[in-house]
Coordinates of C-alpha atoms in Angstrom, one line a residue:
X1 CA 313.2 57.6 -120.4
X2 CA 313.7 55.3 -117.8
X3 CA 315.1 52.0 -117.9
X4 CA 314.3 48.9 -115.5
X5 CA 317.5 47.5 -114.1
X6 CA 317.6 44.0 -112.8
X7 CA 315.9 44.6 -110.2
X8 CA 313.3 46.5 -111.5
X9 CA 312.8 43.5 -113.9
X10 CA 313.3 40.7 -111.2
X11 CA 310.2 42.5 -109.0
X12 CA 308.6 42.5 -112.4
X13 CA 308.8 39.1 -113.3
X14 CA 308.3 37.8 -110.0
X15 CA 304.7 39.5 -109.7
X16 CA 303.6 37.9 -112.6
X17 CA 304.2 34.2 -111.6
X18 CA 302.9 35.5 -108.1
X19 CA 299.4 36.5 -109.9
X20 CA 299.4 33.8 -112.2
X21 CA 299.2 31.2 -109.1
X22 CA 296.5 33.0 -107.8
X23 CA 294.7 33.1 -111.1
X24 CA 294.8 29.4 -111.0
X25 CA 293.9 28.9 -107.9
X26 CA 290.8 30.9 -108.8
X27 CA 289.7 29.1 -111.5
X28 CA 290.2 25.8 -109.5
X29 CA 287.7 26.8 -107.3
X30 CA 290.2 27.0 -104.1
X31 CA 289.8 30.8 -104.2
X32 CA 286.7 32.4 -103.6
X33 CA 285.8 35.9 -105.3
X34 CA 285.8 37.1 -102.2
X35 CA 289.5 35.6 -100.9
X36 CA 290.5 36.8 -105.1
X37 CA 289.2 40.5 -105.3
X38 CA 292.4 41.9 -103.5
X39 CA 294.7 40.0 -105.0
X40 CA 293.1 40.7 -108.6
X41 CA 292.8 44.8 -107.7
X42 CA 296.1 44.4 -106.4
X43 CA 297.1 43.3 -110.4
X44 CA 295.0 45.9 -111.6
X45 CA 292.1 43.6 -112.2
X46 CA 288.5 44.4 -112.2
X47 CA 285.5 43.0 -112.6
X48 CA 282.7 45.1 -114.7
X49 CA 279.6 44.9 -116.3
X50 CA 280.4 42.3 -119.1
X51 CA 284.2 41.3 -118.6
X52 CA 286.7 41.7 -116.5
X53 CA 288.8 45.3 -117.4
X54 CA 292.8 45.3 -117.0
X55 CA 294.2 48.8 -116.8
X56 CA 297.8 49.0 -117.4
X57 CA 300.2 51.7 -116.0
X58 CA 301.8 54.2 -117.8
X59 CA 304.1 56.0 -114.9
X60 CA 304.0 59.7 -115.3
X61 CA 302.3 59.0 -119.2
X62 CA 305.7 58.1 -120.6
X63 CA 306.7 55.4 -123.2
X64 CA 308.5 54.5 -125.8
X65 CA 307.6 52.8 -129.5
X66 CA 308.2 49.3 -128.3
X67 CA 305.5 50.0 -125.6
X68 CA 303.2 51.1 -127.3
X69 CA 303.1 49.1 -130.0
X70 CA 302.4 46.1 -127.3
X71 CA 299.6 47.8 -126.0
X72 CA 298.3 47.2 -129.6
X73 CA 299.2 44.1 -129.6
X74 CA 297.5 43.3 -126.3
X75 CA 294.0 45.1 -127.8
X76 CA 294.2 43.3 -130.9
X77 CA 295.4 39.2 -129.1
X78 CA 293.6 39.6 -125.8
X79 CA 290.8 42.3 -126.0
X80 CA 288.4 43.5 -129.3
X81 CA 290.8 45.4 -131.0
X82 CA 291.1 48.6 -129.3
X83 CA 292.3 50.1 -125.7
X84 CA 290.8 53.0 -123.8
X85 CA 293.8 55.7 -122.4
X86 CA 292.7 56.8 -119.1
X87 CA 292.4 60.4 -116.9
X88 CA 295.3 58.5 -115.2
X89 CA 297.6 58.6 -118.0
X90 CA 297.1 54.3 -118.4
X91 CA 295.4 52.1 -120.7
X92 CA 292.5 50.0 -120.2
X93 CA 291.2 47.3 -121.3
X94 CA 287.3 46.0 -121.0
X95 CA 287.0 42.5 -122.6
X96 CA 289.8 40.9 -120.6
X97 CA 289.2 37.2 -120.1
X98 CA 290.2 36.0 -116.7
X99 CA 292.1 32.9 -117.8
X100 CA 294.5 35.6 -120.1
X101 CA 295.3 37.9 -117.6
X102 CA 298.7 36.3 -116.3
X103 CA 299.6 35.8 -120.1
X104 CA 298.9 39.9 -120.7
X105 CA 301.1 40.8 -117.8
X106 CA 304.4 38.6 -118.5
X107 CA 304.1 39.8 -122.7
X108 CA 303.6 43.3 -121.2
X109 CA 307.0 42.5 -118.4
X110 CA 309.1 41.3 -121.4
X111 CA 308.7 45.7 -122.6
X112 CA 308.9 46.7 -118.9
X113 CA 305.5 47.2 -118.6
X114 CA 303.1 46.0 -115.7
X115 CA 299.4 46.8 -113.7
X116 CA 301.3 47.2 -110.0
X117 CA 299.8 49.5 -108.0
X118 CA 296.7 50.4 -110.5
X119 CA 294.1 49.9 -108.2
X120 CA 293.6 49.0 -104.0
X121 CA 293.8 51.1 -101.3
X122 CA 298.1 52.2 -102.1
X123 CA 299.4 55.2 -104.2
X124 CA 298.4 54.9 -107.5
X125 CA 300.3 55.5 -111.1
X126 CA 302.9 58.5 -110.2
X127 CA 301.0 61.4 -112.7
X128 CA 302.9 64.2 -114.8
X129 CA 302.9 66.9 -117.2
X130 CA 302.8 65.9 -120.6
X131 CA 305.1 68.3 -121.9
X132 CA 307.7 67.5 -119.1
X133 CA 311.0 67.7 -120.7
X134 CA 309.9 69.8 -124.0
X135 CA 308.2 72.7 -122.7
X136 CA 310.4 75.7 -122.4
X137 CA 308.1 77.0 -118.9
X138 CA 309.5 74.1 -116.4
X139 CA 312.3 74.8 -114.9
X140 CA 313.3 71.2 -114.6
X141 CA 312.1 67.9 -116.2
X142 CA 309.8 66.8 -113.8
X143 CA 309.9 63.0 -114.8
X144 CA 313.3 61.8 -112.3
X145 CA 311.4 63.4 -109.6
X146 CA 308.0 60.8 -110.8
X147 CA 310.1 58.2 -111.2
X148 CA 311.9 58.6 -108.1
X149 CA 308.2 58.8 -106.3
X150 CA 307.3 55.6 -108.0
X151 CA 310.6 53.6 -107.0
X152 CA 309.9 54.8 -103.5
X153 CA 305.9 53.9 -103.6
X154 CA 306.1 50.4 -105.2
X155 CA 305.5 48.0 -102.5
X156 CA 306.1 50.7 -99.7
X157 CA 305.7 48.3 -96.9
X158 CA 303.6 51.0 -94.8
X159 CA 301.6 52.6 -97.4
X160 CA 300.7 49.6 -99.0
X161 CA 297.0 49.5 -97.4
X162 CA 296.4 53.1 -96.9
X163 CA 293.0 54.3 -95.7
X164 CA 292.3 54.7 -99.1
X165 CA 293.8 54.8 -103.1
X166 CA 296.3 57.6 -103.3
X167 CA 297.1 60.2 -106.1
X168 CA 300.8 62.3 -106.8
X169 CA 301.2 64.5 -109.3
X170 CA 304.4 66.5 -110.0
X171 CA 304.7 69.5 -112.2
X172 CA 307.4 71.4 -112.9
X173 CA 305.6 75.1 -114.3
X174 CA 303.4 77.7 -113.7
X175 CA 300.7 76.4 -116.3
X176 CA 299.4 73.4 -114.9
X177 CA 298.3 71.0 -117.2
X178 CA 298.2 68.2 -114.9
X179 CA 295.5 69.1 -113.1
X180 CA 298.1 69.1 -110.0
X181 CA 296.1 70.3 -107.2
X182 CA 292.9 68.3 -107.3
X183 CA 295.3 64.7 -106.3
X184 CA 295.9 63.8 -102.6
X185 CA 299.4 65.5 -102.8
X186 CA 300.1 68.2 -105.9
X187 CA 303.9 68.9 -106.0
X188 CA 305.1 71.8 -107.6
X189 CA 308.9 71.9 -108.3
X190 CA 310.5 75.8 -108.0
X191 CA 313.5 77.6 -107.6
X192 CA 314.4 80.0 -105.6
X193 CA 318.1 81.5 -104.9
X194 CA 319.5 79.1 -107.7
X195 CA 317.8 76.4 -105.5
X196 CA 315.9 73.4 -106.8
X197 CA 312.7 72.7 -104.2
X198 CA 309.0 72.1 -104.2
X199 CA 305.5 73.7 -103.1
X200 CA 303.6 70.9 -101.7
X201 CA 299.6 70.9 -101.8
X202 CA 297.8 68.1 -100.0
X203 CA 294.3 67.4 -99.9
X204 CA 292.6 67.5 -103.6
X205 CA 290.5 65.3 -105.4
X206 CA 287.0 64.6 -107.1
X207 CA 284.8 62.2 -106.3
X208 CA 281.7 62.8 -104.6
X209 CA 283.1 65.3 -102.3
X210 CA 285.3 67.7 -104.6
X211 CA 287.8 69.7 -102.8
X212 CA 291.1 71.7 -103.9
X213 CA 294.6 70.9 -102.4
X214 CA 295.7 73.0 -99.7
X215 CA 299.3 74.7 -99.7
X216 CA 301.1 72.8 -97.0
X217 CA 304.7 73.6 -97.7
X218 CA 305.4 76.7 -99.7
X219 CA 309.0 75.3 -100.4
X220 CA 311.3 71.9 -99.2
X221 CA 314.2 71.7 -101.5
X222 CA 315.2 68.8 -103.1
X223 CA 317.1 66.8 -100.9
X224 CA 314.0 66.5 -98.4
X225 CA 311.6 65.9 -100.7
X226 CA 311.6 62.2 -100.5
X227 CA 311.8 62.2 -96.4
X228 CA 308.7 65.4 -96.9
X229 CA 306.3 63.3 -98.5
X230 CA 306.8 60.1 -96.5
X231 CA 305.8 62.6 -93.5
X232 CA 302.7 63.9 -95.6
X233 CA 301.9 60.1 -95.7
X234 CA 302.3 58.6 -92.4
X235 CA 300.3 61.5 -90.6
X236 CA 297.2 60.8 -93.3
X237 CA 297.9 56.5 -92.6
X238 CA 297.6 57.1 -88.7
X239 CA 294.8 59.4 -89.1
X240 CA 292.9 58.5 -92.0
X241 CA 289.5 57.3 -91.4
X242 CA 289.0 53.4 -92.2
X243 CA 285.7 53.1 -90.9
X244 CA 283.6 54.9 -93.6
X245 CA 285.1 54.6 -97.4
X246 CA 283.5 57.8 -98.2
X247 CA 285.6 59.8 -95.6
X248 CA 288.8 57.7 -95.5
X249 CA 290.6 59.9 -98.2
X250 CA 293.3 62.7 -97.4
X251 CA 291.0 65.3 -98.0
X252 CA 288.5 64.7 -95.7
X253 CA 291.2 64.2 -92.7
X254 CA 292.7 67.7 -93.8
X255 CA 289.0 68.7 -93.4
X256 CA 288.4 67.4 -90.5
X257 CA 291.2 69.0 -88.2
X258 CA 292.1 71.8 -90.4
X259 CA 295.1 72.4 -92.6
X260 CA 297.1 73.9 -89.6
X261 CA 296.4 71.0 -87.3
X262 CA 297.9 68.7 -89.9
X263 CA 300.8 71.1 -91.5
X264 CA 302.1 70.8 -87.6
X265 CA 301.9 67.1 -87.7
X266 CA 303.6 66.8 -90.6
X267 CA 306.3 69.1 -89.5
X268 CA 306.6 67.0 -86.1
X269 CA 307.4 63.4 -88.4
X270 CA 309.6 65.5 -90.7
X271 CA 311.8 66.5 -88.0
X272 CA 311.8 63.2 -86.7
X273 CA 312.9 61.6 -89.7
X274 CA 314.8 63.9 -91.7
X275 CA 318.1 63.0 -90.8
X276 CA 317.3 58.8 -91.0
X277 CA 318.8 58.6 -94.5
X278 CA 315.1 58.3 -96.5
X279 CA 316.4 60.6 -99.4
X280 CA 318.0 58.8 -102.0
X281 CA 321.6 59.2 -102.3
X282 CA 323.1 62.2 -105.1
X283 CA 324.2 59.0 -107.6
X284 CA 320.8 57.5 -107.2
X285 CA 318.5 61.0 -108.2
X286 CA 322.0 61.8 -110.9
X287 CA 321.4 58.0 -112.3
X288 CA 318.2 58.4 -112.5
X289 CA 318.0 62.2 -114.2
X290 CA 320.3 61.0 -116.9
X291 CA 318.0 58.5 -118.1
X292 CA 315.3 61.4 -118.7
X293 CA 318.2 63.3 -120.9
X294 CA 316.5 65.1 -123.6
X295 CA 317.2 63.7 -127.4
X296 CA 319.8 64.6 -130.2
X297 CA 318.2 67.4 -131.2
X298 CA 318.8 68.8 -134.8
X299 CA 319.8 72.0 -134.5
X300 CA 319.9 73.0 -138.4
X301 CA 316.1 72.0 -138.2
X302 CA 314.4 75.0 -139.8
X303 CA 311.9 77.3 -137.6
X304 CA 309.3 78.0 -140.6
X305 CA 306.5 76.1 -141.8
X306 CA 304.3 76.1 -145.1
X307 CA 300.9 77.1 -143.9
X308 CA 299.5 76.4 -147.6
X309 CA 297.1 73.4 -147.2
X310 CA 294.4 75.2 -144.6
X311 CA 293.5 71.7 -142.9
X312 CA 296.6 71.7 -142.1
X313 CA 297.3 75.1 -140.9
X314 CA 294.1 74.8 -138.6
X315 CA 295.7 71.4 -137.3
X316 CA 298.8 73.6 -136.4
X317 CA 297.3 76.2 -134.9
X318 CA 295.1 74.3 -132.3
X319 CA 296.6 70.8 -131.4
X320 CA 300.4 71.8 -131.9
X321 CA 302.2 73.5 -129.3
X322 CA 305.7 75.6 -129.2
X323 CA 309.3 73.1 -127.9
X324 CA 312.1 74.6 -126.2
X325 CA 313.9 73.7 -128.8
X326 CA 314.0 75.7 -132.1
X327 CA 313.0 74.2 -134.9
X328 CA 311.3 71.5 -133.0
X329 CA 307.4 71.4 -131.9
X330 CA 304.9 69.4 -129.7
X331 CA 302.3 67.3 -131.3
X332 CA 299.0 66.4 -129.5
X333 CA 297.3 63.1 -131.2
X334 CA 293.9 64.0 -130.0
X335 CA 291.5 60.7 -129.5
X336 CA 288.6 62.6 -129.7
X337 CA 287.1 62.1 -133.3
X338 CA 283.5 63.8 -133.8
X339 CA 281.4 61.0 -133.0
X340 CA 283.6 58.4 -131.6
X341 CA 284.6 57.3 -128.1
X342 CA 286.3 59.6 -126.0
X343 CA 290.2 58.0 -125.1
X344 CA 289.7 55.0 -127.5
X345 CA 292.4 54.0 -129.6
X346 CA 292.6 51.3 -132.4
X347 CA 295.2 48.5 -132.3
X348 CA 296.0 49.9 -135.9
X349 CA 296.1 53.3 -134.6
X350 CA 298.2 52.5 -131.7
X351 CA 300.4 51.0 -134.0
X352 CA 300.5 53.9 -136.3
X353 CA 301.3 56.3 -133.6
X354 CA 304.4 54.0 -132.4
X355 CA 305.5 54.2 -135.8
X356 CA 305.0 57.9 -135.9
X357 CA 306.9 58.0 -132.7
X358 CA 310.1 55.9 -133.9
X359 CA 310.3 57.7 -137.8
X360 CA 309.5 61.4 -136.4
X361 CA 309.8 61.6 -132.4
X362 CA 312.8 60.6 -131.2
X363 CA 310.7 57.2 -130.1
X364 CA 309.0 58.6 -127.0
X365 CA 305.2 59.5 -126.5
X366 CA 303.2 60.9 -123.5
X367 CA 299.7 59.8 -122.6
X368 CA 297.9 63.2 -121.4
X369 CA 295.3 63.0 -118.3
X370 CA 293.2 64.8 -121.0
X371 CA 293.1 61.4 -123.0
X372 CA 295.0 62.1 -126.1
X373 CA 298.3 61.3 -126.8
X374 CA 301.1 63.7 -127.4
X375 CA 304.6 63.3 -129.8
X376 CA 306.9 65.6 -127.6
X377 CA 309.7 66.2 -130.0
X378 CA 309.4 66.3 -133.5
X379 CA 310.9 68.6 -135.9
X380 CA 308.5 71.5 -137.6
X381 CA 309.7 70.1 -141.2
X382 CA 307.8 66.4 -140.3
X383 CA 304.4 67.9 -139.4
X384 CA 303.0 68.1 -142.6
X385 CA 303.9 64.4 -143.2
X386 CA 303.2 63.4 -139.4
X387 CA 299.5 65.2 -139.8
X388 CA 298.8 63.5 -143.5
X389 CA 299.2 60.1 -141.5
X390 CA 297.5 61.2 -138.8
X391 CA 294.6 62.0 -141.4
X392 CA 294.8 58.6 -143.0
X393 CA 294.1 57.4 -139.6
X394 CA 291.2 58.9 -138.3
X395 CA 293.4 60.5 -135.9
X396 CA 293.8 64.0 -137.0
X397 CA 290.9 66.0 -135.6
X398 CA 291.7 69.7 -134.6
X399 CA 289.8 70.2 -131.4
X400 CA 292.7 70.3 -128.7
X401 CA 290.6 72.1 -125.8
X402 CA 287.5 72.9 -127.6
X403 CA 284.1 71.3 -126.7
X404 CA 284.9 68.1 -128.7
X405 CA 287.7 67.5 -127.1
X406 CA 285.8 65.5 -124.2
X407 CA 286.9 64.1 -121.3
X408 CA 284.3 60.8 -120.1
X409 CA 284.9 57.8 -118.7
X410 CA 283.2 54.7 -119.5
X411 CA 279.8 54.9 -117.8
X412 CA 277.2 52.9 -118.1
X413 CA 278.3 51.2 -120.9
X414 CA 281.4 49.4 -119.2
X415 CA 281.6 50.4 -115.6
X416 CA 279.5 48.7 -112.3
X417 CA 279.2 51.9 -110.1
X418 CA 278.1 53.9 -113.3
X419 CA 274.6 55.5 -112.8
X420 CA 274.4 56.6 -116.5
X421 CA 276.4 56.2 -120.2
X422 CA 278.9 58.7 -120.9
X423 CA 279.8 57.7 -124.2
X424 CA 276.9 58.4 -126.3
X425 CA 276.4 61.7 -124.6
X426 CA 279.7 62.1 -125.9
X427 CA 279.3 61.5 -129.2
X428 CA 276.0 63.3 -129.6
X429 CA 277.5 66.6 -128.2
X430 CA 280.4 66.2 -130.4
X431 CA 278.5 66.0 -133.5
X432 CA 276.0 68.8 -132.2
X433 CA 279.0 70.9 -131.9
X434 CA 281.5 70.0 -134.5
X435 CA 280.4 73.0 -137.1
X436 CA 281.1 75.9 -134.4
X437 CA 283.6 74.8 -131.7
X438 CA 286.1 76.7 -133.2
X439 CA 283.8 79.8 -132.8
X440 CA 283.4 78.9 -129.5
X441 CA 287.0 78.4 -128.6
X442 CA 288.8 77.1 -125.5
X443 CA 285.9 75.5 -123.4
X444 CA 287.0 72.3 -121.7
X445 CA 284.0 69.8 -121.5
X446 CA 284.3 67.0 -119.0
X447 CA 281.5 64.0 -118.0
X448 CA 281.2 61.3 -115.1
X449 CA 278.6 59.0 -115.4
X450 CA 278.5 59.1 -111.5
X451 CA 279.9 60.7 -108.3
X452 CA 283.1 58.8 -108.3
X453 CA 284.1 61.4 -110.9
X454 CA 285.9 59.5 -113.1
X455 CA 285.2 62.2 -116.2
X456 CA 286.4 64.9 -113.9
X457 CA 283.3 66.8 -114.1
X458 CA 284.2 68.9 -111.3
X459 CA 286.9 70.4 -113.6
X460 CA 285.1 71.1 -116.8
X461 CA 284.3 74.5 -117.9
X462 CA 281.2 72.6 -118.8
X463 CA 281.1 69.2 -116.5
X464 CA 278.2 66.4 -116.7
X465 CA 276.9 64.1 -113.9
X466 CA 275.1 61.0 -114.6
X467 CA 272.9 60.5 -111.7
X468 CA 270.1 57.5 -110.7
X469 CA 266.3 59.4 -111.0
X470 CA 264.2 57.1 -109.8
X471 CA 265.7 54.2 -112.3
X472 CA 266.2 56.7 -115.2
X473 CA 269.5 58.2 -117.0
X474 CA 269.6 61.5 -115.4
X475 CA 272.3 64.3 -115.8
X476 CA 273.3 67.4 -114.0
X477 CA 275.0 69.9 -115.5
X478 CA 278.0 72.2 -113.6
X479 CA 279.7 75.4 -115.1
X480 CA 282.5 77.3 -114.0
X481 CA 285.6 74.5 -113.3
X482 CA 289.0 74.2 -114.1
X483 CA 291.8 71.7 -113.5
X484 CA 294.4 74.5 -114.8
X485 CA 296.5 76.7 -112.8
X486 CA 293.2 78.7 -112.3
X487 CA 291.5 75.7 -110.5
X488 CA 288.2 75.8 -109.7
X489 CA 285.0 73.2 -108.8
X490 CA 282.0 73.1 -111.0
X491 CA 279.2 74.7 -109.5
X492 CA 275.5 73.1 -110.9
X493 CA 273.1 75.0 -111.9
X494 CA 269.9 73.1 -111.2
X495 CA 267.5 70.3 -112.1
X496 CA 268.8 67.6 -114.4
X497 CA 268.0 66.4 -117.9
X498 CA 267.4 63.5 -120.1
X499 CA 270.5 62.9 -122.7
X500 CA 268.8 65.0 -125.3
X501 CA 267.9 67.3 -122.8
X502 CA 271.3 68.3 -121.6
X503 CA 272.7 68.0 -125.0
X504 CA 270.0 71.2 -125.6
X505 CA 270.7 72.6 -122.1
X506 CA 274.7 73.2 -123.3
X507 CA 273.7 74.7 -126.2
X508 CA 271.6 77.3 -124.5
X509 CA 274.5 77.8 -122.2
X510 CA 276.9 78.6 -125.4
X511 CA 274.4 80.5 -126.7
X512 CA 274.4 82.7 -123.8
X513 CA 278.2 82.8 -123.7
X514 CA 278.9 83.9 -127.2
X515 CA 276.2 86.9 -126.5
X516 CA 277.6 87.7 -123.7
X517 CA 281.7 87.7 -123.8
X518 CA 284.2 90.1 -124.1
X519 CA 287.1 90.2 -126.8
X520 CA 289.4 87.7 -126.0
X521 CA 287.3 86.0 -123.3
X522 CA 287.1 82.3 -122.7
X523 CA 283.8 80.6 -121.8
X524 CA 285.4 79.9 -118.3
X525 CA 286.2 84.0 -118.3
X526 CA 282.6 85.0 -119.4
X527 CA 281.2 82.6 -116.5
X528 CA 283.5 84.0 -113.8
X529 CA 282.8 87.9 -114.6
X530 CA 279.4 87.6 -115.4
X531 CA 278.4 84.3 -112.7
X532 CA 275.9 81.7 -112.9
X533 CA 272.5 83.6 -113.2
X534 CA 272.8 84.9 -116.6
X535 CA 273.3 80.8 -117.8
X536 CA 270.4 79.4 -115.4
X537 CA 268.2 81.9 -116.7
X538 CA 269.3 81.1 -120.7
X539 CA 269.1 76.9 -119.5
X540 CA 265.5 77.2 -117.5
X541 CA 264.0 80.3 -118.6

């Protein structure tokens, strides 16, 4: 993985004393909220419901022991013993006193760590695949390529104060698990003719207008990529709305004049800066690949595995995938216990899963945008012991993409734009669920507590809207969406519900689905052959 080099470090270090100036100023009184709100969101500093909530970046979802351990540290010193991973692929934190926030940040510098760039109006955390580097599908690690995006983002002096925040994602296979092409800009590394390149979508996201990425680019190749995307970007910052915050993003712009109108614009700056020396040198992207370099593997490790404890062979067959490498597998930690908070993580269980990462995995670990955490490369013979510490830990739940497995960001509970609570729903469903989800199989369950979307609702097989009625929790229900390589929006399917209400509603709808599916069908399969009547009818009557 990547290491900072002095510079890195330097711009690191320097922020922090920048941000801790400003922090006392604050509590001095010479800064106002107001004059302190940029600078704080700037640090990745917000102010919710009870506290103030720090999210830290993880770029592209990738660390290493010593980091995570310090985010335990950080949630059991600074916070109330536990952090919350994020759809971003970062860590939050929602009890973060104001006075400790410039302390946070220079412990977190000293493991290369930092909250740059995790809010305001400039390209957010740099987002991946998971897998990148262990699945045998990509057809390159797409890390250097993230990283490479991040150098070139941090501090950009023109994108800095965008119309609006801004979201990459880079993929390197046909299965998307990064839900690539609902960000501003999706990038989809190929090869063609021996060629390494990219497919470039612009114009996805949630939020309260949902909308899928356009192809823009069907392929740039490698050496443009760099000079390609700061095109994409200065044709959205000269024509990005700044007068409305609810139409300032990418999305709406491609909208608004049509994918061909900006596809030509595009093409216009790329020709005009192509040649200006904006990709990075051969040494830079060769310096920077060979960090990502995958691990020693052991090649002796054997392929087999003793399926003889059935907890464990369940715990195989649904939250451990296959490695390039033989003998080697991928482990997904899932976060999603029946009954407990969706994303949350124990300072003891953070520490447990650095330890896990150190003694078994090659001391790397991925947060997913799913909310779990994943062990890349570990050897089939460690499993069994990797899963009966895992078990000790409360963190061995089997439910990798099945309706436990939920996606939901804070709500209510935490979060000042929240209309309704996320978390108890949650749980509730969870437990209502957690004696036939493996009957139901795949179904990808997603909740917001309002339109900002943070729970990617729009993207859940099942997704959940928390919605204001008249001064009462309300929740709309949505079927039929997908953040995969099949991408789809959510589609609702009528009048809301209370919490107990929709907990019933989804049960009718599952109901309806096992009745009606077809060998081998997913929920998301049943809904598309079948369409949305068949569910209103089983949910209203």
């Amino acid at each position: 993985m990547y290491v900072y080099d002095e510079y890195d470090q330097s711009i690191v270090d320097a922020r922090v004393e920048e941000f801790r100036d400003q922090v006392e100023r604050r509590l001095s009184g010479a800064l106002t909220e107001d004059q302190f709100k940029p600078l704080r969101l700037m640090n990745g500093l917000y102010l919710q419901l009870h506290a103030y909530m720090l999210r830290i970046a993880v770029p592209y979802g990738t660390l290493d022991g010593r980091q995570m351990r310090m985010l335990g540290h950080i949630a059991r010193k600074y916070d109330r013993g536990y952090g919350h991973f994020t759809t971003r692929q970062n860590i939050q934190y929602n009890w973060i006193k104001l006075a400790d926030a410039p302390d946070i940040l220079a412990e977190l510098a000293t493991v290369q760590m930092h909250a740059i760039q995790t809010s305001g109006n400039c390209i957010r955390n740099i987002s991946s695949d998971q897998f990148a580097g262990a699945a045998a599908d990509e057809v390159a690690d797409p890390r250097p390529w993230a990283e490479l995006i991040r150098q070139w983002s941090t501090f950009h002096p023109e994108f800095t104060y965008l119309p609006r925040k801004f979201k990459i994602a880079v993929i390197a296979a046909d299965e998307d698990r990064a839900a690539m092409r609902l960000h501003d800009i999706g990038i989809q590394l190929l090869e063609r003719d021996g060629v390494l390149g990219a497919k470039i979508f612009v114009g996805g996201g949630m939020g309260r207008t949902p909308m899928i990425a356009h192809e823009v680019k069907d392929f740039i190749t490698a050496d443009h990529l760099m000079s390609y995307l700061e095109a994409c970007l200065r044709v959205y910052n000269r024509y990005g709305r700044r007068d409305n915050i609810y139409k300032a993003r990418i999305k709406i712009l491609l909208h608004e004049i049509g994918v061909e109108a900006y596809r030509e614009q595009v093409e216009a700056e790329f020709a005009a800066i192509r040649d200006l020396g904006l990709d990075p040198p051969l040494a830079e992207l060769a310096r920077i690949t060979a960090m990502f370099k995958g691990p020693d593997f052991d090649a002796d490790a054997p392929d087999t595995v003793d399926r003889s404890d059935p907890d464990f062979a369940v715990w195989l067959d649904q939250n451990v995938a296959a490695h390039k490498q033989r003998g080697h597998a991928i482990v997904t930690i899932s976060l999603k216990p029946i009954g407990g908070i969706p994303g949350d993580a124990s300072a003891d269980q953070i520490d447990l899963m650095a330890d896990l990462a150190e003694r078994y995995g090659h001391d790397e670990l991925r947060v997913t945008h799913a909310q779990n955490i994943v062990l890349p490369h570990v050897r089939k013979a460690d499993l069994h012991a990797i899963w009966t510490a895992l078990r000790e830990a409360g963190l061995a739940e089997a439910n990798l993409d099945l309706i436990s497995d939920i996606i939901a960001c804070p709500g209510l509970d935490y979060c000042s734009l929240a209309n309704a609570r996320s978390i108890p729903l949650a749980q509730k469903i969870g437990e209502r669920f957690a004696g036939r989800q493996r009957e139901l199989g795949e179904l990808k369950l997603k909740i917001s507590g309002c339109i900002n979307a943070c729970g990617h609702h729009h993207a859940g097989h099942i997704g959940i809207l928390g919605v204001d009625k008249k001064g009462t929790e309300n929740y709309q229900l949505l079927l039929g969406g997908s953040g995969a390589e099949d991408v789809s929006l959510g589609k609702i399917t009528g009048p809301g519900f209370d919490e107990d209400g929709v907990v019933d509603a989804i049960e009718r709808v599952t109901d309806r689905y096992v009745a009606l599916r077809e060998r081998g069908e997913r929920f998301l399969d049943t809904y598309r052959r079948v369409g949305m009547q068949p569910f209103k009818e089983a949910i209203y009557g």
